[in-house]
Coordinates of C-alpha atoms in Angstrom, one line a residue:
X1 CA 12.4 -20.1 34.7
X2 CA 9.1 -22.4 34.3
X3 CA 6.4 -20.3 33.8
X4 CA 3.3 -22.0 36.7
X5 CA 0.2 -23.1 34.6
X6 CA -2.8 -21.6 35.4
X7 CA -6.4 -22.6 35.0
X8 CA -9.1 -20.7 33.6
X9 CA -12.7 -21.8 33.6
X10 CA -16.1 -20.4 32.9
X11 CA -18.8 -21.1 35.2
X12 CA -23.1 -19.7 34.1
X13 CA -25.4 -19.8 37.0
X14 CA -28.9 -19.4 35.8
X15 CA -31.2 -16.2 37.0
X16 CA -34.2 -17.2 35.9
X17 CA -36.8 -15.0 38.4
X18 CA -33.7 -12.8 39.8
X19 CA -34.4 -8.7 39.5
X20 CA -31.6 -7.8 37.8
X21 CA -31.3 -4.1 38.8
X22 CA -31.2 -5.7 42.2
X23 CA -28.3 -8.1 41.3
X24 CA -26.2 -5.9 39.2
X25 CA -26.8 -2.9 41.4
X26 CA -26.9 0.8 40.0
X27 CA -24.4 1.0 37.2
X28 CA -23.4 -2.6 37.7
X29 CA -21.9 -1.7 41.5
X30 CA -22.6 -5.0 42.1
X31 CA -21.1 -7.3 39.9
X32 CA -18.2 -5.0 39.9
X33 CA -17.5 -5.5 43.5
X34 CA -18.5 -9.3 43.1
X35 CA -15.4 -9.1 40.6
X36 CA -13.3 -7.2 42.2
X37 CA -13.1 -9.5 45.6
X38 CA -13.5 -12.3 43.9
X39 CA -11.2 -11.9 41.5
X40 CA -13.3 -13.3 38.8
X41 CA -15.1 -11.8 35.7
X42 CA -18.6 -11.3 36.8
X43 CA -21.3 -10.4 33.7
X44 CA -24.7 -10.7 32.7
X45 CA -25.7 -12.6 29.8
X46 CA -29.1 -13.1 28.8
X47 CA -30.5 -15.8 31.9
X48 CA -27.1 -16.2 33.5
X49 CA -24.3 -14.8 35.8
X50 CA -21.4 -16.3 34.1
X51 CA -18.1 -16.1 36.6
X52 CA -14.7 -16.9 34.6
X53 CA -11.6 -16.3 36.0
X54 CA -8.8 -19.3 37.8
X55 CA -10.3 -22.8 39.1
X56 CA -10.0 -21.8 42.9
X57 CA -11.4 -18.6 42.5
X58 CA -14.2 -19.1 40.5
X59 CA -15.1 -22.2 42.9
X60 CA -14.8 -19.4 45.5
X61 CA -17.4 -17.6 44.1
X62 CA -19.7 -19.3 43.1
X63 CA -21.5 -20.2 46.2
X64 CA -21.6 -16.3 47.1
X65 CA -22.6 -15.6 43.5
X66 CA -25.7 -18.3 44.1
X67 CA -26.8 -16.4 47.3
X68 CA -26.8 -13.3 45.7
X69 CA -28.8 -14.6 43.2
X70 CA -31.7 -16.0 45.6
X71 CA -31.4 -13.0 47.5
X72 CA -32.6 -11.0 43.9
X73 CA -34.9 -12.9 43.3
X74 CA -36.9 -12.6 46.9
X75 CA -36.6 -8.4 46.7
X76 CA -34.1 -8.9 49.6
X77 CA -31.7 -5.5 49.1
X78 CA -28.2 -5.7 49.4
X79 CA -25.2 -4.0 48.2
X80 CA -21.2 -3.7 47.4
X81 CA -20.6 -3.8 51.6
X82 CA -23.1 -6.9 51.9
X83 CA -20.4 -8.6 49.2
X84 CA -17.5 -7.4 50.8
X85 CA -18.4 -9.2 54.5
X86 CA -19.0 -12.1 52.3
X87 CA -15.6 -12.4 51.0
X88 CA -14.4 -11.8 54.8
X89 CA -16.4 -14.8 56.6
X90 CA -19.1 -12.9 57.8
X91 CA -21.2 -14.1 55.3
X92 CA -24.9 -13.0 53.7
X93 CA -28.2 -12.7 54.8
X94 CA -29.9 -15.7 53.6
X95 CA -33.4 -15.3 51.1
X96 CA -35.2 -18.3 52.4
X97 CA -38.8 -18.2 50.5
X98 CA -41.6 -17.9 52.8
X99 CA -40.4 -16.1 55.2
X100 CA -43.5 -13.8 56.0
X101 CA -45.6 -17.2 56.3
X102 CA -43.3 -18.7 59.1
X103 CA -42.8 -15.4 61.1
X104 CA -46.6 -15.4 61.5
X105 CA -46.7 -19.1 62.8
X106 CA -43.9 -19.0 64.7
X107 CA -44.0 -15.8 66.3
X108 CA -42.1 -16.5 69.3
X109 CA -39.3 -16.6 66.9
X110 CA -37.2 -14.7 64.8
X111 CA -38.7 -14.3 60.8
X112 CA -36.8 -17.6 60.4
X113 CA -33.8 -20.1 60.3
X114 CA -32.1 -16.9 58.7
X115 CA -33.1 -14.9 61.6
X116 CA -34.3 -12.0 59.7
X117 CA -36.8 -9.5 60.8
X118 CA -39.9 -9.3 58.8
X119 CA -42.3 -6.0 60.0
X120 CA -45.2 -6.7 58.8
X121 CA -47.5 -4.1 56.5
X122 CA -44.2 -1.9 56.4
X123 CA -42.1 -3.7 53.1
X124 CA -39.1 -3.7 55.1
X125 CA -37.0 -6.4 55.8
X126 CA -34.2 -6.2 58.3
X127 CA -31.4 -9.2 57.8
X128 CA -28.3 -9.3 59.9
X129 CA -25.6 -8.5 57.5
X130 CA -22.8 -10.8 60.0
X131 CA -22.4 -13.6 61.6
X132 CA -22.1 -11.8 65.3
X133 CA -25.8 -10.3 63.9
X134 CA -27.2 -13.4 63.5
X135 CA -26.4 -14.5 66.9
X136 CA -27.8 -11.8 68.5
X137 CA -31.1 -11.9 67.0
X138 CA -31.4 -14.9 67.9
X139 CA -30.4 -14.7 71.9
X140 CA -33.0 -12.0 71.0
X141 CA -35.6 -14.1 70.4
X142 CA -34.7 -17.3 72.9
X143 CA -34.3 -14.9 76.2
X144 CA -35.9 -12.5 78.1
X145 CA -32.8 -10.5 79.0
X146 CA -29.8 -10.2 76.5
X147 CA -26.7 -8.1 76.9
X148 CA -25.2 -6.6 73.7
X149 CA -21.6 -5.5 74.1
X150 CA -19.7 -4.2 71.6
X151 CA -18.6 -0.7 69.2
X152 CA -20.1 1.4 67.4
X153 CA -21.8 0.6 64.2
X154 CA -22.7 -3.0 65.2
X155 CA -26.3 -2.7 64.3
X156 CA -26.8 -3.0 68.9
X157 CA -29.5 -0.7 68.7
X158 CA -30.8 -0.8 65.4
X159 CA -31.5 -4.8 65.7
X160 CA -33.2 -4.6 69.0
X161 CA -35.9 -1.5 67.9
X162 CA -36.2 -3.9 65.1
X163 CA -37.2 -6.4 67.1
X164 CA -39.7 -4.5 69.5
X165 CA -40.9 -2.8 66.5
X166 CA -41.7 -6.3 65.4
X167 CA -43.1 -7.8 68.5
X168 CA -45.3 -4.6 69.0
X169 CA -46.7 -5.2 65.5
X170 CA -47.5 -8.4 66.4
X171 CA -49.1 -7.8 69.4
X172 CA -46.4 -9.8 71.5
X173 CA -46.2 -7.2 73.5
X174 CA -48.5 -3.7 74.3
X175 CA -45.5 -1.1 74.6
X176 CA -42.2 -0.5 73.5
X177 CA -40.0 0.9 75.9
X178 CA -36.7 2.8 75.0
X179 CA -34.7 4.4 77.6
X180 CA -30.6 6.0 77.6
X181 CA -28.8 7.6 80.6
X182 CA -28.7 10.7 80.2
X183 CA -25.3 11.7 80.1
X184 CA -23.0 14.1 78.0
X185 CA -20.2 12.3 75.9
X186 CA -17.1 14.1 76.8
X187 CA -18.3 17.7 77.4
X188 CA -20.6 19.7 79.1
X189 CA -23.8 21.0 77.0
X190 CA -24.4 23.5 79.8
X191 CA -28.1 25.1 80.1
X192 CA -31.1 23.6 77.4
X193 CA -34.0 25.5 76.4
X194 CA -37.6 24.3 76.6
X195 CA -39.7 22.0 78.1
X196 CA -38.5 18.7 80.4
X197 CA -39.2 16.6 76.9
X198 CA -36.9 19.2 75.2
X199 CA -34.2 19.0 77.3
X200 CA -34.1 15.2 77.4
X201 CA -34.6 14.7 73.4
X202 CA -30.9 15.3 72.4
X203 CA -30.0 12.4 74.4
X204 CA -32.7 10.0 73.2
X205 CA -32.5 11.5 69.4
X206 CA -30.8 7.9 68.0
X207 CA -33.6 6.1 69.4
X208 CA -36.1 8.4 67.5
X209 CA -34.1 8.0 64.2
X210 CA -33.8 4.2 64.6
X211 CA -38.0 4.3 65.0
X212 CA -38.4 6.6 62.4
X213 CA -36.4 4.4 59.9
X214 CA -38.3 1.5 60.4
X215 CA -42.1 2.9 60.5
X216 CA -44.0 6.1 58.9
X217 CA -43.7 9.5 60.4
X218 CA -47.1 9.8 61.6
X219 CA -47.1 6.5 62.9
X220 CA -44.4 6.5 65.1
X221 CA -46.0 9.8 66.2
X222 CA -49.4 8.3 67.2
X223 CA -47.6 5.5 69.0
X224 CA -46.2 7.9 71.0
X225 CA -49.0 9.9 71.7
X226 CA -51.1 6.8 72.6
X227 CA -48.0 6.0 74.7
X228 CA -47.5 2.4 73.2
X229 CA -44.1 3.8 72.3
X230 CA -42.4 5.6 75.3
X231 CA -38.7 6.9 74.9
X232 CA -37.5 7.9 78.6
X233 CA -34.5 9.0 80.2
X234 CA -33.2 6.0 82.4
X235 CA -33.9 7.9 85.5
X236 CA -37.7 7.8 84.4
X237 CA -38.0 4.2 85.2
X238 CA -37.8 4.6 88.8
X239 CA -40.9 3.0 90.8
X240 CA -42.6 1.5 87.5
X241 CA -43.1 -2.2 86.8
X242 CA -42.7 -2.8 82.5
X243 CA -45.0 -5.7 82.5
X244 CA -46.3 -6.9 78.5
X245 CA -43.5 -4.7 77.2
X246 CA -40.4 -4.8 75.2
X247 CA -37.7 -2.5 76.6
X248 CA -34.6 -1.6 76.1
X249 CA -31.8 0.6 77.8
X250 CA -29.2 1.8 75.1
X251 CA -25.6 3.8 75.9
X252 CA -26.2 1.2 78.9
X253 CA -22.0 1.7 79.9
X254 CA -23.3 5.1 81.4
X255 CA -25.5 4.1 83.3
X256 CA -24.2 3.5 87.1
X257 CA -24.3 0.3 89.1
X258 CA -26.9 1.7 91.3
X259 CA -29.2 2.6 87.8
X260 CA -28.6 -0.9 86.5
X261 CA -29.9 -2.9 89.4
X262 CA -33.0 -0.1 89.3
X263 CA -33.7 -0.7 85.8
X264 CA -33.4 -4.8 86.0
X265 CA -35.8 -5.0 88.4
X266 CA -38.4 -3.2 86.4
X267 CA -38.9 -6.1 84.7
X268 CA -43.1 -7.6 84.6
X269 CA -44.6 -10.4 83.3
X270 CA -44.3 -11.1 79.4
X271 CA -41.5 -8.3 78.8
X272 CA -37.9 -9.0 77.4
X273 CA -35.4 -6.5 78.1
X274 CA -32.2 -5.7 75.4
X275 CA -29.1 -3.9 77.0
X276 CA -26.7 -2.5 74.5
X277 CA -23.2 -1.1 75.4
X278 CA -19.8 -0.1 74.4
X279 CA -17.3 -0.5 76.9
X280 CA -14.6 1.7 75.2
X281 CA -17.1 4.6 75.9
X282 CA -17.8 5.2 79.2
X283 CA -18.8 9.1 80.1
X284 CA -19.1 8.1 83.6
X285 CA -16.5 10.1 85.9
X286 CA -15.0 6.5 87.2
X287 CA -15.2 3.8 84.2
X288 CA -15.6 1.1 87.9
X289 CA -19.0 3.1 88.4
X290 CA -20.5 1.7 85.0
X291 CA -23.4 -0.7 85.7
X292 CA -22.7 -2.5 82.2
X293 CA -18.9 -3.7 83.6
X294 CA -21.0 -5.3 86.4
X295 CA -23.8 -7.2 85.2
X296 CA -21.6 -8.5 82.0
X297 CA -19.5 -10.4 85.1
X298 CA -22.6 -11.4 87.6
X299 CA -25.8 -12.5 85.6
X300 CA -23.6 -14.7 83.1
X301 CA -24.5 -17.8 83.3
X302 CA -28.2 -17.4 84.3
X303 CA -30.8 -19.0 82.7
X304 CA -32.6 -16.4 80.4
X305 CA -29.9 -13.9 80.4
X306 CA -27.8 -14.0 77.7
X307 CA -24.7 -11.7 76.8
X308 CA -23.6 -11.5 73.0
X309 CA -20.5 -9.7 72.0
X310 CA -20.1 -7.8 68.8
X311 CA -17.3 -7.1 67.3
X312 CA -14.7 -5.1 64.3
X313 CA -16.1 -7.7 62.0
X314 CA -19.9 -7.1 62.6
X315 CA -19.5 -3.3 61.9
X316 CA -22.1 -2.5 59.5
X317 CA -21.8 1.3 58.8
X318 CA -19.2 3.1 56.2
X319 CA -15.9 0.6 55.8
X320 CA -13.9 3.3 57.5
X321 CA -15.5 3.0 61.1
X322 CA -14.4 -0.6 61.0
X323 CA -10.8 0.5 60.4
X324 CA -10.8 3.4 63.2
X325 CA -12.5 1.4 65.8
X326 CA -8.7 -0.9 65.0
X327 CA -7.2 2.0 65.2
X328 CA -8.1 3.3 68.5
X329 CA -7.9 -0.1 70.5
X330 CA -3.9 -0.7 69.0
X331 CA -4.1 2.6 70.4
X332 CA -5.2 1.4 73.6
X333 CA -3.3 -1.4 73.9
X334 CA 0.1 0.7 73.1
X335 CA -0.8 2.4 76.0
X336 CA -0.9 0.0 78.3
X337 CA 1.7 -1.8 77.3
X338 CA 3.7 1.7 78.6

């Protein structure tokens, strides 16, 4: 049997300006997941990345093994998942240089072409790490009202605090405005102690801990107290008008038709409203009642309102959550196939 020829080449990218602890990652997790999908050998010598392994997948690699470069060399963190949703098609966040420069003269816009989020005075820059990301920041920035359906770990409500974290920095808007129905997932939490705020806080807490991630303690507790920051139970925003705000309604699947068309028309001059949902979790007694089924089928298709799904590919948290979100909708389907 002819044994099939094989090709090995060697291919050095210089790194010239690149922080190497950055690119290689702690204990070289880096270039050893680099390697690993890539099924090249991925080292560090002196200036370069040299990648040597077969023709087709070196030439595979390469342009991956660029990005990651630039991406080193702007500060722009990223790690062994980042690499991994490369190798899938998602693809990278992108390191174009000045972005802090265009997000201050554009500011209608996303940080730029790469749509990431720049917050300004806080050294944090948020990048979508997916295609499905990348879209959404951007209907983000182009509409006043997006939809965001998709599962958990998708970066839905992380991305849009982002954003209004962003905008309020920038004095787009005066307020940020983040509001969840309040309503138990799956099982009855009976009697709370404490105040109305105490009560309500268990529900809103993932709002707080997105906040809290992406400013200082004390100032996310001074824009609170000064009320630029309010975080409400949906049923709050009865009777109000959310004029020169950003706002945005998470766990939106539980909240009812009649809530939805309450909370839409809260909407004031210079605001943009984000919706986030999962439709494969609705708490709601009837899954018919759920506000977020109905708007996804009658605004589409107005101007301004735009709805983005994300999906198994854009999850973004631990690689297992990707796989058990699979799991549970084969599950689904099994079921009604019965």
């Amino acid at each position: 049997m002819a044994e099939v020829e094989t090709t090995t080449v060697e291919h050095r990218l210089p790194t010239e300006g690149a922080d190497y602890l950055l690119l290689a990652g702690v204990n070289d997790a880096n270039l050893q997941e680099l390697a690993r999908v890539s099924r090249c050998r991925a080292v560090l010598r002196g200036d370069h990345l040299v990648l040597s392994g077969e023709l087709d997948d070196v030439e595979r690699a390469v342009p991956i093994a660029k990005r990651l470069i630039d991406m080193s060399r702007m500060g722009t963190p990223f790690g062994a998942p980042d690499i991994r949703r490369a190798f899938e098609g998602a693809g990278l966040p992108a390191a174009a240089e000045g972005a802090v420069g265009r997000a201050a003269a554009s500011p209608s816009r996303v940080a730029d072409e790469d749509h990431r989020v720049v917050l300004a005075g806080l050294r944090k820059i948020i990048a979508p790490k997916s295609e499905g990301q990348r879209r959404y920041l951007q209907a983000i920035a182009e509409n006043d009202i997006v939809i965001a359906i998709g599962p958990a770990g998708t970066g839905k409500t992380y991305l849009a605090v982002a954003m209004a974290v962003d905008a309020l920095r920038k004095n787009r808007v005066k307020r940020i405005v983040l509001a969840r129905p309040a309503v138990e997932a799956g099982e009855n939490l009976g009697f709370l102690p404490g105040d109305l705020q105490e009560k309500v806080d268990p529900y809103l807490r993932p709002l707080y801990d997105a906040l809290e991630d992406m400013m200082p303690a004390d100032w996310v507790r001074r824009s609170l107290e000064s009320r630029s920051i309010e975080i409400a139970p949906l049923a709050y925003m009865r009777g109000r008008t959310l004029a020169d705000a950003f706002v945005i309604l998470d766990e939106a699947q539980n909240a009812t038709t009649a809530q939805m068309k309450m909370f839409l028309t809260r909407l004031g001059l210079n605001s943009r409203v984000v919706i986030t949902g999962d439709k494969t979790q609705i708490d709601l007694p009837r899954r018919e009642d759920s506000g977020l089924l109905e708007i996804e089928r009658i605004l589409r298709g107005i101007e301004g309102i735009e709805v983005v799904y994300l999906e198994g590919a854009d999850v973004v948290r631990h690689r297992l959550v990707k796989e058990i979100i699979r799991a549970y909708a084969e599950l689904g389907e099994e079921r009604q196939e019965a």
